[in-house]
CSV table of C-alpha atoms in Angstrom, one decimal:
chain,number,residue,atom,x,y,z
A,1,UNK,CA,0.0,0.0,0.0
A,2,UNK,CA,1.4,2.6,-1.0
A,3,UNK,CA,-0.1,6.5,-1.2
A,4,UNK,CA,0.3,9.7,-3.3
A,5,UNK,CA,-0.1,13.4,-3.0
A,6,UNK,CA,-1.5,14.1,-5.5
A,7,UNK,CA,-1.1,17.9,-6.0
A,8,UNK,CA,2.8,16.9,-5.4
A,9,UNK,CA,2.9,14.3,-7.5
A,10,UNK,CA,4.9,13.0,-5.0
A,11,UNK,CA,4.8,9.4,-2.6
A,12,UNK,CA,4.0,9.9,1.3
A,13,UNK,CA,5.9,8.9,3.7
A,14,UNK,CA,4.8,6.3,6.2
A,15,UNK,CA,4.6,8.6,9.5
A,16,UNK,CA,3.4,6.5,12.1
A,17,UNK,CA,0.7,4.2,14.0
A,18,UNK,CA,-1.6,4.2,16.3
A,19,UNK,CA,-4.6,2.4,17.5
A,20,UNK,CA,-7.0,5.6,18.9
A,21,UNK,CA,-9.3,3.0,20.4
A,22,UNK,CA,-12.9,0.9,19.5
A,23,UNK,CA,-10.4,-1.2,17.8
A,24,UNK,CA,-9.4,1.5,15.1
A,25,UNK,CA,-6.2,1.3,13.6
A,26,UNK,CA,-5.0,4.5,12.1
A,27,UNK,CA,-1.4,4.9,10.5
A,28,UNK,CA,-0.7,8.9,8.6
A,29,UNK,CA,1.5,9.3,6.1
A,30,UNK,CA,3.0,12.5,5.3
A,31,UNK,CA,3.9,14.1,2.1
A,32,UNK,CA,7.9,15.0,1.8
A,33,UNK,CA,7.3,17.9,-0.6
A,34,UNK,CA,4.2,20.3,0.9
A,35,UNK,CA,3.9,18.4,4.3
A,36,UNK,CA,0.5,17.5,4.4
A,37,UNK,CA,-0.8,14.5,6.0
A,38,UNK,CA,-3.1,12.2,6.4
A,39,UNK,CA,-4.5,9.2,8.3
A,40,UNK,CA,-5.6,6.1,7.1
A,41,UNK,CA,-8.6,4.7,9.2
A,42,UNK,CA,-9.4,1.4,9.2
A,43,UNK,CA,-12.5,-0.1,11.1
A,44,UNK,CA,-12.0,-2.7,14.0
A,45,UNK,CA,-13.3,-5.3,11.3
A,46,UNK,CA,-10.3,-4.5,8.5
A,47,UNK,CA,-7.9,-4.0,12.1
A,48,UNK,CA,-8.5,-7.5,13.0
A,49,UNK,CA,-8.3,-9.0,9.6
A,50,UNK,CA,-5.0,-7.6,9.0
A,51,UNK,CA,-4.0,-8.9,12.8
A,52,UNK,CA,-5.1,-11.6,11.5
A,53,UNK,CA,-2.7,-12.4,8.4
A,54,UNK,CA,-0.1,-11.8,10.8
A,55,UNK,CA,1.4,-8.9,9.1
A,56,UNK,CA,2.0,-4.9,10.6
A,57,UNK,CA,0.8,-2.0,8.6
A,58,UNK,CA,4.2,-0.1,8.3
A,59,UNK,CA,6.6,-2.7,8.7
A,60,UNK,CA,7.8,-5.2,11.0
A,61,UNK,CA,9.0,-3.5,14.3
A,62,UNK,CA,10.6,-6.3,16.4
A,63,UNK,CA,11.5,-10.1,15.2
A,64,UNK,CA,7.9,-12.4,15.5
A,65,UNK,CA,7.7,-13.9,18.5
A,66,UNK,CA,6.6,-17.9,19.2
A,67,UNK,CA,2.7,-18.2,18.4
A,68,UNK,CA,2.4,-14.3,18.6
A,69,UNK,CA,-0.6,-13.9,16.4
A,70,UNK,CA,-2.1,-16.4,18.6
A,71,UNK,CA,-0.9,-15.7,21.8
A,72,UNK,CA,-2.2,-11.8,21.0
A,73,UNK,CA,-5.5,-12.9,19.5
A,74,UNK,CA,-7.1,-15.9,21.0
A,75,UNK,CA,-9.0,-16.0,24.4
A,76,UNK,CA,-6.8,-18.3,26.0
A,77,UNK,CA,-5.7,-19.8,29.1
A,78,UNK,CA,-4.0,-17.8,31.7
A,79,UNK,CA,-1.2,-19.9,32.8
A,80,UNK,CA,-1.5,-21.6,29.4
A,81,UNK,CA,2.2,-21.0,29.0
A,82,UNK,CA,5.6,-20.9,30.9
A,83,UNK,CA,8.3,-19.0,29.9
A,84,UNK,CA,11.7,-20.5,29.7
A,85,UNK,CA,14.7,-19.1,31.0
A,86,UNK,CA,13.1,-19.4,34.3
A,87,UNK,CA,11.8,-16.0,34.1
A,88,UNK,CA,8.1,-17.1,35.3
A,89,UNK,CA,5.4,-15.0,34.2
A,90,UNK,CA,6.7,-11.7,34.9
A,91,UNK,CA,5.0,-11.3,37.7
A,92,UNK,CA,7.1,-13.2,40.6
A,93,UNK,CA,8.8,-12.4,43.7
A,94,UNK,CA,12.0,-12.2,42.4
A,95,UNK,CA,14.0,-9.5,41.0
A,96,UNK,CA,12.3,-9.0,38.0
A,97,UNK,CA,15.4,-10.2,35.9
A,98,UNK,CA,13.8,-10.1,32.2
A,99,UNK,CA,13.9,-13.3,30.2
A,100,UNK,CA,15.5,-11.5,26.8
A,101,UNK,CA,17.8,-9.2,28.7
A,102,UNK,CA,19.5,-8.6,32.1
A,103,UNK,CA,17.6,-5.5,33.0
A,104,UNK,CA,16.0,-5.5,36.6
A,105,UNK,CA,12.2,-4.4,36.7
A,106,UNK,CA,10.9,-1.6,38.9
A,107,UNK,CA,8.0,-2.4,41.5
A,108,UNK,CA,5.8,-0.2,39.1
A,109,UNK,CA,6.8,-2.3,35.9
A,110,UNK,CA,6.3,-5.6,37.4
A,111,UNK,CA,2.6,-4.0,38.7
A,112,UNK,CA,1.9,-2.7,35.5
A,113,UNK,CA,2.8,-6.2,33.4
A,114,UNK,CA,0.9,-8.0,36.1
A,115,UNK,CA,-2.4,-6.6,34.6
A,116,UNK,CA,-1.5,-8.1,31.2
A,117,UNK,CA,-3.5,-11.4,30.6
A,118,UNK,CA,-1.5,-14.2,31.4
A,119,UNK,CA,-2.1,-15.6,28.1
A,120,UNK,CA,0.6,-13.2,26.5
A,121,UNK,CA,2.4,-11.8,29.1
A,122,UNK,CA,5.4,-13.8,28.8
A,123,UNK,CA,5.7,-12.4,25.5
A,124,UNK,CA,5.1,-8.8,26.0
A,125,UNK,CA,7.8,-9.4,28.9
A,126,UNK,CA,10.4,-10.4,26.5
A,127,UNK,CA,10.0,-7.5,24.1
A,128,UNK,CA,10.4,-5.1,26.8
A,129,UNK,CA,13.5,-7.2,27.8
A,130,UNK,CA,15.0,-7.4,24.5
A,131,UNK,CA,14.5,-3.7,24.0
A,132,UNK,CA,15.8,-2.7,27.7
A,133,UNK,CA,18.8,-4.8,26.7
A,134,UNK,CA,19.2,-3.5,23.0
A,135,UNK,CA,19.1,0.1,24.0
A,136,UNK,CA,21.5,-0.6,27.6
A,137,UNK,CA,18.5,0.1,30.0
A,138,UNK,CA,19.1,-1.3,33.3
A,139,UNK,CA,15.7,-0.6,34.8
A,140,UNK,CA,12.4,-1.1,32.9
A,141,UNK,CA,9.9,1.4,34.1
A,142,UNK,CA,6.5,2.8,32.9
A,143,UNK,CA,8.1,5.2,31.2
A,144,UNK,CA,10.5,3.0,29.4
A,145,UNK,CA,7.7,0.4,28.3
A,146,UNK,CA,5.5,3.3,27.4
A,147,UNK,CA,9.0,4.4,25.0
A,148,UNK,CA,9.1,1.2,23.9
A,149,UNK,CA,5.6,0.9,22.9
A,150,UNK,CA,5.6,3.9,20.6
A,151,UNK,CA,8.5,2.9,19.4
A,152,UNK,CA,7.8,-0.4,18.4
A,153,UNK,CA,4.0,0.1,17.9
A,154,UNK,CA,2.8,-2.5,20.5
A,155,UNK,CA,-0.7,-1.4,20.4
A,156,UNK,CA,-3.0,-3.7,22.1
A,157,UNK,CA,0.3,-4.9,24.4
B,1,UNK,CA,4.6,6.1,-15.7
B,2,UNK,CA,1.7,8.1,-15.3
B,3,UNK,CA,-1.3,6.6,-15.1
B,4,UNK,CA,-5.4,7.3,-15.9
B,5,UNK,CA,-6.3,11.1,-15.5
B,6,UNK,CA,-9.5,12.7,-14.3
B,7,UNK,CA,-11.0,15.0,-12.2
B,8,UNK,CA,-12.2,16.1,-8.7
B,9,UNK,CA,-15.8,16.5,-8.9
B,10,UNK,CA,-16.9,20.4,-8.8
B,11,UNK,CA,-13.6,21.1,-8.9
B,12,UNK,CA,-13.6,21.6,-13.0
B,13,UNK,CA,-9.8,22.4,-13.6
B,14,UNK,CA,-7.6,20.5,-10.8
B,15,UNK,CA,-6.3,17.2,-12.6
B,16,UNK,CA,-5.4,14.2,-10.9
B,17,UNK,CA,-3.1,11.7,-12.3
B,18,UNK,CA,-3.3,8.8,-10.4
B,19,UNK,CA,0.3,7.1,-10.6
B,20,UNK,CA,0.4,3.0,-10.5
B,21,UNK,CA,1.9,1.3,-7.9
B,22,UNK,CA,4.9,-0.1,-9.7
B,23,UNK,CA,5.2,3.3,-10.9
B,24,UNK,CA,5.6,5.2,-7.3
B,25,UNK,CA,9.3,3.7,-6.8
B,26,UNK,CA,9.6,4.4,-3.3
B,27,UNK,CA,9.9,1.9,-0.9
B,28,UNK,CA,6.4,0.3,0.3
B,29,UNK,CA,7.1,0.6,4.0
B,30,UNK,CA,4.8,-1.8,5.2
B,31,UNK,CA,5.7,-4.3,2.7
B,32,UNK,CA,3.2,-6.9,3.5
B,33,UNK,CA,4.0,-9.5,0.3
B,34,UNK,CA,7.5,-9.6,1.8
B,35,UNK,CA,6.0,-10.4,5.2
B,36,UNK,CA,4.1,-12.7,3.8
B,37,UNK,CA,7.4,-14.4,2.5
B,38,UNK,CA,9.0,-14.3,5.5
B,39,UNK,CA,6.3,-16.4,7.3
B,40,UNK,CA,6.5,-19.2,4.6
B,41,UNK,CA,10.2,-18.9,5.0
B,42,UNK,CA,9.7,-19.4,8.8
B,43,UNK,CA,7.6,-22.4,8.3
B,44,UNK,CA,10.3,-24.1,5.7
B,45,UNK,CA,13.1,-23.8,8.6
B,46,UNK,CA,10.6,-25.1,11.5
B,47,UNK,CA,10.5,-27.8,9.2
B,48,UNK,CA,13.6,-28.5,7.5
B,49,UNK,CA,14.4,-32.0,9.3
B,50,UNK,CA,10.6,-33.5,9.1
B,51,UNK,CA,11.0,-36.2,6.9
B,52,UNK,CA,7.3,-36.2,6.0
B,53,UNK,CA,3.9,-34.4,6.4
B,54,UNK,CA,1.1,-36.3,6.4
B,55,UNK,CA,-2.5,-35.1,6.5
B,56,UNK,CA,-5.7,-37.6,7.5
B,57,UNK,CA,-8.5,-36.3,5.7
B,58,UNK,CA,-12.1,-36.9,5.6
B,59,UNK,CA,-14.4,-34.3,4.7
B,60,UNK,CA,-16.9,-35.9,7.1
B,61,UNK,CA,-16.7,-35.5,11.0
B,62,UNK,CA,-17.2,-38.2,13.3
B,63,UNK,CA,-15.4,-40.9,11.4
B,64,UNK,CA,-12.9,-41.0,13.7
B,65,UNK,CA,-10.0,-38.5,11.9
B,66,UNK,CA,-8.7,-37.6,15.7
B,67,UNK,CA,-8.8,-41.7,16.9
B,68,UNK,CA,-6.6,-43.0,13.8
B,69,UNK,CA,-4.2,-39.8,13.8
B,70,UNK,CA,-3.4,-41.0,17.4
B,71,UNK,CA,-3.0,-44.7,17.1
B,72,UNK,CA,-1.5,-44.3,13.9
B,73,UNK,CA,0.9,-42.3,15.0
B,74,UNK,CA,1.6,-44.3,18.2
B,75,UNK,CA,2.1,-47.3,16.3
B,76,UNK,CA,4.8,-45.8,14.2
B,77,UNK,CA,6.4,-44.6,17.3
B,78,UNK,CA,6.6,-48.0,18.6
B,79,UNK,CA,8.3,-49.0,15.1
B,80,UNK,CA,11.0,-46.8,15.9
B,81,UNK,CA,10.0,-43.7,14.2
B,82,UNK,CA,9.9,-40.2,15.7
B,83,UNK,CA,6.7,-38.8,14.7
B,84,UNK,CA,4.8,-35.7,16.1
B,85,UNK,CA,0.8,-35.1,16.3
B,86,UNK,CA,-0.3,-31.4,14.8
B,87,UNK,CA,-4.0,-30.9,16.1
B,88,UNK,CA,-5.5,-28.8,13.3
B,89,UNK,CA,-9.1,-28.9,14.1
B,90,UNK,CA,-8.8,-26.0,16.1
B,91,UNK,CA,-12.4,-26.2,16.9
B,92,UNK,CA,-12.9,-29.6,18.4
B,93,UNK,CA,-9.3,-30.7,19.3
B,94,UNK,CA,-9.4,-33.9,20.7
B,95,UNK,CA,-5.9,-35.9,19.4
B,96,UNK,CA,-4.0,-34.5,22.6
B,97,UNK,CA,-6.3,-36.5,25.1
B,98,UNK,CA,-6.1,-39.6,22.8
B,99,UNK,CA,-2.2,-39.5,23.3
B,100,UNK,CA,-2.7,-39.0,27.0
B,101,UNK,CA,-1.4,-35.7,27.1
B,102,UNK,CA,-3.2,-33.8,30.0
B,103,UNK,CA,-5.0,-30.7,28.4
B,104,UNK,CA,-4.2,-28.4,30.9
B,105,UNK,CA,-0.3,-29.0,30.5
B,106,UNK,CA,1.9,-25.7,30.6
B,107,UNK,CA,3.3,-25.1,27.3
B,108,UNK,CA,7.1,-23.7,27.8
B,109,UNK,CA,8.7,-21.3,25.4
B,110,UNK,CA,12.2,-21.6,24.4
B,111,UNK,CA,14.3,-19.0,22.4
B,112,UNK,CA,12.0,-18.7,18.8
B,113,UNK,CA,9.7,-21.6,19.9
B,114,UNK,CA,7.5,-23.6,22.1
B,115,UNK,CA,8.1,-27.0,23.0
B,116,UNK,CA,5.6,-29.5,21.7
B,117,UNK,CA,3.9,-31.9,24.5
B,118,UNK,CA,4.7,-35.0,24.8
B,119,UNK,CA,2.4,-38.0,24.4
B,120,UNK,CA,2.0,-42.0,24.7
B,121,UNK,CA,5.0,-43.7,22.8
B,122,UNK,CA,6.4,-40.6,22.8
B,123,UNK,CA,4.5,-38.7,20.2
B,124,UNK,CA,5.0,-35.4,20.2
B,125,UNK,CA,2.0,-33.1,20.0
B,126,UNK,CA,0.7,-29.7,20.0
B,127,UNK,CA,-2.9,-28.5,20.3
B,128,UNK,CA,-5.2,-25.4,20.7
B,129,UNK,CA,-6.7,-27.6,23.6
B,130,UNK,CA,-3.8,-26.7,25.3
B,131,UNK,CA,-4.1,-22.9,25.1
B,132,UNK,CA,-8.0,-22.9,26.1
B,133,UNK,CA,-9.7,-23.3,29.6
B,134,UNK,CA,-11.5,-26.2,29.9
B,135,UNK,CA,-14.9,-26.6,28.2
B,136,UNK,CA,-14.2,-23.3,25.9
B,137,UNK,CA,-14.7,-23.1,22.7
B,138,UNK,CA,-11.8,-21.3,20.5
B,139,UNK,CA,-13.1,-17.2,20.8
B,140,UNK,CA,-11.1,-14.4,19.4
B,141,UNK,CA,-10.4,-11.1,20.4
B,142,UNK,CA,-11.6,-8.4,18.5
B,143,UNK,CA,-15.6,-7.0,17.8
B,144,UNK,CA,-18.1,-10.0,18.2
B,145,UNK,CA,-20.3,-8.8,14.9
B,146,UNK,CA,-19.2,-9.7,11.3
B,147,UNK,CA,-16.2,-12.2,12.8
B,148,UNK,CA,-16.7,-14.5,9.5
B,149,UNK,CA,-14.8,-11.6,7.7
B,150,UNK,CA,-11.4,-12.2,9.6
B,151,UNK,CA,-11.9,-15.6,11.5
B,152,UNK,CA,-10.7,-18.0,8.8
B,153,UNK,CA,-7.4,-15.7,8.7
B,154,UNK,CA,-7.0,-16.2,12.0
B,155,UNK,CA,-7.2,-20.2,12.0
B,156,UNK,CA,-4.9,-20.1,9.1
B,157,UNK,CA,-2.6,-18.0,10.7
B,158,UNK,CA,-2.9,-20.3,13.5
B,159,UNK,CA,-2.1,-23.6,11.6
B,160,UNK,CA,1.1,-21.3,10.0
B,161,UNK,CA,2.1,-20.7,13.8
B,162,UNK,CA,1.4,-24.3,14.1
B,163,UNK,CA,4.0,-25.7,12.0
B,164,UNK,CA,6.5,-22.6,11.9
B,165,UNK,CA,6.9,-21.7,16.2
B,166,UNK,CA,6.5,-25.5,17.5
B,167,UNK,CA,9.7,-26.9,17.9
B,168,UNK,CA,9.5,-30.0,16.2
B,169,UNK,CA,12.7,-30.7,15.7
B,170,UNK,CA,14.1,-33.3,13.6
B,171,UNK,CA,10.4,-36.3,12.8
B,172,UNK,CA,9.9,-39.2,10.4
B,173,UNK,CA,6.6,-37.9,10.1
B,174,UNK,CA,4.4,-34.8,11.3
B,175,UNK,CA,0.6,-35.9,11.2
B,176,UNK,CA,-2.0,-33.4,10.6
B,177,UNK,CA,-5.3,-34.1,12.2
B,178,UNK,CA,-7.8,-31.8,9.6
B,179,UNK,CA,-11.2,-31.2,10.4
B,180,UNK,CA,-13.8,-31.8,8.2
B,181,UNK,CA,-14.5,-30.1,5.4
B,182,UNK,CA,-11.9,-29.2,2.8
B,183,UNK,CA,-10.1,-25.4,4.0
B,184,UNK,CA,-7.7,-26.6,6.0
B,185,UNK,CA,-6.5,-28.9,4.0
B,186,UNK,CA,-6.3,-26.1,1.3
B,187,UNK,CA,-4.4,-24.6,3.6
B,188,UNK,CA,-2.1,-26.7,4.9
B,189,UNK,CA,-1.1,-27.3,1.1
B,190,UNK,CA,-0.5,-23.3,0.7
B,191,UNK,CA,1.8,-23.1,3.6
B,192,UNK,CA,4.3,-26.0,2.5
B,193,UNK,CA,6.3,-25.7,-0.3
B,194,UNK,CA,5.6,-29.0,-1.5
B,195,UNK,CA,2.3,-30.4,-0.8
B,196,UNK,CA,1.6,-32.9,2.2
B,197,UNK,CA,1.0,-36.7,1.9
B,198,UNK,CA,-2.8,-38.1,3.1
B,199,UNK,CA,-4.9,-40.4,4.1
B,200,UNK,CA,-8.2,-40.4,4.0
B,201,UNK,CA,-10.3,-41.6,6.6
B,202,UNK,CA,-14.3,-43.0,6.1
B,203,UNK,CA,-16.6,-45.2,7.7
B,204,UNK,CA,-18.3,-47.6,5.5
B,205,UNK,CA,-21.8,-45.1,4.9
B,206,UNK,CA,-23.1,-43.9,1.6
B,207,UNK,CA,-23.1,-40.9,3.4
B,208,UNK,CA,-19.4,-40.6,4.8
B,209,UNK,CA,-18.2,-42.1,1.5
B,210,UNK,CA,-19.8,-38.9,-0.9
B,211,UNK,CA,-18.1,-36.9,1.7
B,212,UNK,CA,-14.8,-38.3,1.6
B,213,UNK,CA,-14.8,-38.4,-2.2
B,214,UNK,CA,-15.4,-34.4,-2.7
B,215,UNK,CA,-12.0,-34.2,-0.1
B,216,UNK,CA,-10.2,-36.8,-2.0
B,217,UNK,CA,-10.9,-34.6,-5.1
B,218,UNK,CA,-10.1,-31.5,-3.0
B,219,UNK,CA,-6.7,-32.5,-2.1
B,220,UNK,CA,-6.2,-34.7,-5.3
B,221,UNK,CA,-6.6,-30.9,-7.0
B,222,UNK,CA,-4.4,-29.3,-5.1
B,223,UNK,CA,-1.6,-32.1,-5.9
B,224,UNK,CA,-1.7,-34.0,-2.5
B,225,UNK,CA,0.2,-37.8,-3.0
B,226,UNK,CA,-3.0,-39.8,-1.5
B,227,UNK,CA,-1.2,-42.5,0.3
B,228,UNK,CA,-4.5,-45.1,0.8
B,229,UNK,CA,-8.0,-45.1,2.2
B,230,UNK,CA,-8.7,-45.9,5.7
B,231,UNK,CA,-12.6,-47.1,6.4
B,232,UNK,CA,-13.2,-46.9,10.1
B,233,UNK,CA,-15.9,-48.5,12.1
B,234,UNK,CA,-15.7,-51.2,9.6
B,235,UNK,CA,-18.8,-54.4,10.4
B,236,UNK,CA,-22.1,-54.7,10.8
B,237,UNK,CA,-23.3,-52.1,12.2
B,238,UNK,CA,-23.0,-49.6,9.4
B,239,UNK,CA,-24.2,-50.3,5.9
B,240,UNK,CA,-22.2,-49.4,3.0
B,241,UNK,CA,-18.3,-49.9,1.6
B,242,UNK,CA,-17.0,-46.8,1.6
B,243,UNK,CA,-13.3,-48.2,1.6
B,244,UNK,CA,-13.7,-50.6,-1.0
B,245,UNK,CA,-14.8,-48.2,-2.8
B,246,UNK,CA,-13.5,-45.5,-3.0
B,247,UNK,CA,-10.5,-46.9,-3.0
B,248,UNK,CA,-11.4,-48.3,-6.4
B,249,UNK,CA,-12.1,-44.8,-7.8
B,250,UNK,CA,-9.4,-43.1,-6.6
B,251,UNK,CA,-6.9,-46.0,-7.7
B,252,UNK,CA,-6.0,-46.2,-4.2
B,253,UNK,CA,-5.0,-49.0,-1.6
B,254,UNK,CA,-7.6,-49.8,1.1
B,255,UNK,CA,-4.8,-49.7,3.9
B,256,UNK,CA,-7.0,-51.4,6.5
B,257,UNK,CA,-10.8,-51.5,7.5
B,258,UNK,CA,-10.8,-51.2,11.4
B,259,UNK,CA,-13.3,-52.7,13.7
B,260,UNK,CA,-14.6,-51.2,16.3
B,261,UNK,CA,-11.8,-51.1,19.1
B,262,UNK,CA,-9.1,-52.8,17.4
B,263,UNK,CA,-6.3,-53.8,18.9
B,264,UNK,CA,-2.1,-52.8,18.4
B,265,UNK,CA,-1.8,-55.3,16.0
B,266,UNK,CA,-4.2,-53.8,13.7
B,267,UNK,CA,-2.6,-50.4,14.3
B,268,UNK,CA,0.9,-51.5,14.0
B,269,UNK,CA,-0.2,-53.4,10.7
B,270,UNK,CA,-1.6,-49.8,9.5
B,271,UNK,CA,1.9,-48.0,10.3
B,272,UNK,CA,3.9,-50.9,8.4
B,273,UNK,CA,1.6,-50.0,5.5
B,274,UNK,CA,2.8,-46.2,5.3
């Protein structure tokens, strides 16, 4: 997909993504030559189908994680899975050692993960790991998962 | 390359030329056919050291698709094959239970994959039953209304995670338990590179048999090697031969007409067959 101003004759640039809530997905694109933008708007029925071929509008952000079109869109299980790595469910006692990374978790990280479903929370755990650990965070907070989410475009995580 | 021209309406004098999209050369950012790719590419890897993928089709439910994909593949475990159990009837998944694999087990990620359970004979296994609370039928986030737009996608791109994020490692043969009916099995065929090997599976019914022939067509279309007809529930109590005959049709061997509750023999005579 690809779009055109038209007065500019010129292609848009993806800008970014978003998802503004009721399950709307909206990514703009911005023209290089005037400026302008725009927003693409897709209903929560075209948002789920796309979810649903396993593909991001945009581009890929972060490699695909184990079963993550599944893990994200099926009503499953809550201790359907267990992490390896020992690293639990992200919501333990311990330290809050990530399973992709060797950053510690603050008490408000681990608070905020614990209300992710337990179905996919071993996954969203790891992406915030990997990212700590790729960018040399030593402390996941809210502020660095909410970084992290605009910068990888987790919506819905 | 410039492509058809018109005009905003009540606007008289702007033009518009709409450009192709070959003809915008800038890079498609989202690039979803190389996505796309990438996921087949995924699956090919997953399943670079599985010696063979074999589907058991039927086109009918209730002939007992789930009961011969577990014995069979039990009795090829016990003849020194390493074989693994992929429950695509996503919807009724039963196979796990019929390899003793509790349904409730905890399924561990490791690295880029999950680990596959681990059944009787050491079958290897891995099941939406495993993911669901007990009793639930598979749901889906996202609106309730208008769900037959998207849901199919879904259980495709559930059968792709399936093969590609299950660490199979290295199998004689990967069974594929298909529900009725003839998608998945479409499917299944678009996500390999080469198409699968199948069985089909019948009872001896009029009935099951007209619904096993359209799948035997299906699959026979879609360049699936048809390995042999299995008639289930073979005896008395059901009219019809099925088996017989459409193993005559399709050129076929009848690899074995199964009694009700038959025992290893029968099954490990079935696995020498394949």
């Amino acid at each position: 997909m690809k779009f055109l101003c038209i007065e500019c004759d010129a292609q848009m640039e993806f800008a970014e993504r978003r998802q503004p809530g009721d399950g709307t997905f909206a990514a703009s694109f911005r023209c290089p030559r005037c400026g302008r933008s725009v927003a693409l708007l897709a209903n929560p029925m075209e948002t789920q189908l796309v979810d649903s071929l396993g593909v991001r509008i945009g581009g890929r952000t972060l490699d695909p994680q184990p079963l993550q079109m599944t893990r994200t869109a099926v009503r499953g299980r809550e201790d359907a899975f267990e992490e390896g790595n020992g690293a639990g469910d992200g919501t333990g006692g311990d330290t809050g050692q990530g399973s992709g990374g060797h950053s510690a978790w603050s008490s408000a990280a681990l608070e905020r993960l614990a209300r992710v479903p337990g179905f996919v929370r071993g996954m969203v755990k790891r992406i915030y790991a990997d990212y700590a650990a790729d960018h040399g965070i030593r402390e996941i907070t809210p502020e660095v998962m909410d970084r992290a989410r605009s910068e990888l475009g987790l919506e819905g995580m | 390359m410039r492509g058809e021209s018109s005009q905003i309406p009540g606007t008289g004098s702007i033009p518009i030329a709409y450009r192709t999209y070959a003809g915008l050369t800038g890079q498609d950012r989202s690039g979803v056919g190389g996505q796309v790719s990438e996921q087949r590419a995924r699956v090919r890897r997953r399943l670079a050291g599985v010696r063979r993928v074999v589907g058991v089709i039927s086109g009918k439910g209730g002939v007992g698709k789930s009961y011969v994909t577990a014995h069979l593949a039990m009795a090829l475990a016990r003849s020194r094959r390493t074989v693994g159990v992929l429950d695509a009837d996503f919807n009724g998944p039963t196979v796990a239970r019929l390899l003793s694999v509790d349904p409730h087990v905890r399924i561990r990620l490791v690295d880029d994959a999950v680990e596959p359970a681990v059944g009787r004979e050491g079958v290897r296994c891995m099941s939406m039953t495993f993911l669901l609370d007990a009793g639930q039928p598979l749901a889906f986030n996202g609106p309730d209304h208008d769900s037959f737009v998207w849901r199919g996608a879904a259980e495709a791109a559930a059968l792709r995670e399936f093969l590609a994020d299950v660490a199979w490692g290295t199998l004689d043969a990967l069974l594929v338990d298909l529900p009725p009916g003839t998608e998945r099995s479409n499917e299944l065929c678009d996500l390999l590179d080469q198409p699968p090997e199948a069985v089909a599976v019948t009872i001896p019914t009029p009935e099951s048999e007209e619904a096993v022939r359209r799948a035997l067509r299906a699959a026979s279309s879609r360049g699936v090697r048809l390995l042999g007809v299995i008639e289930n529930m073979a005896g008395p109590l059901f009219p019809g031969d099925a088996g017989a005959t459409l193993s005559r049709e399709f050129n076929l061997p009848l690899l074995g007409r199964l009694p009700f509750h038959p025992g290893p023999e029968v099954w490990n005579d079935l696995a020498a067959r394949l």
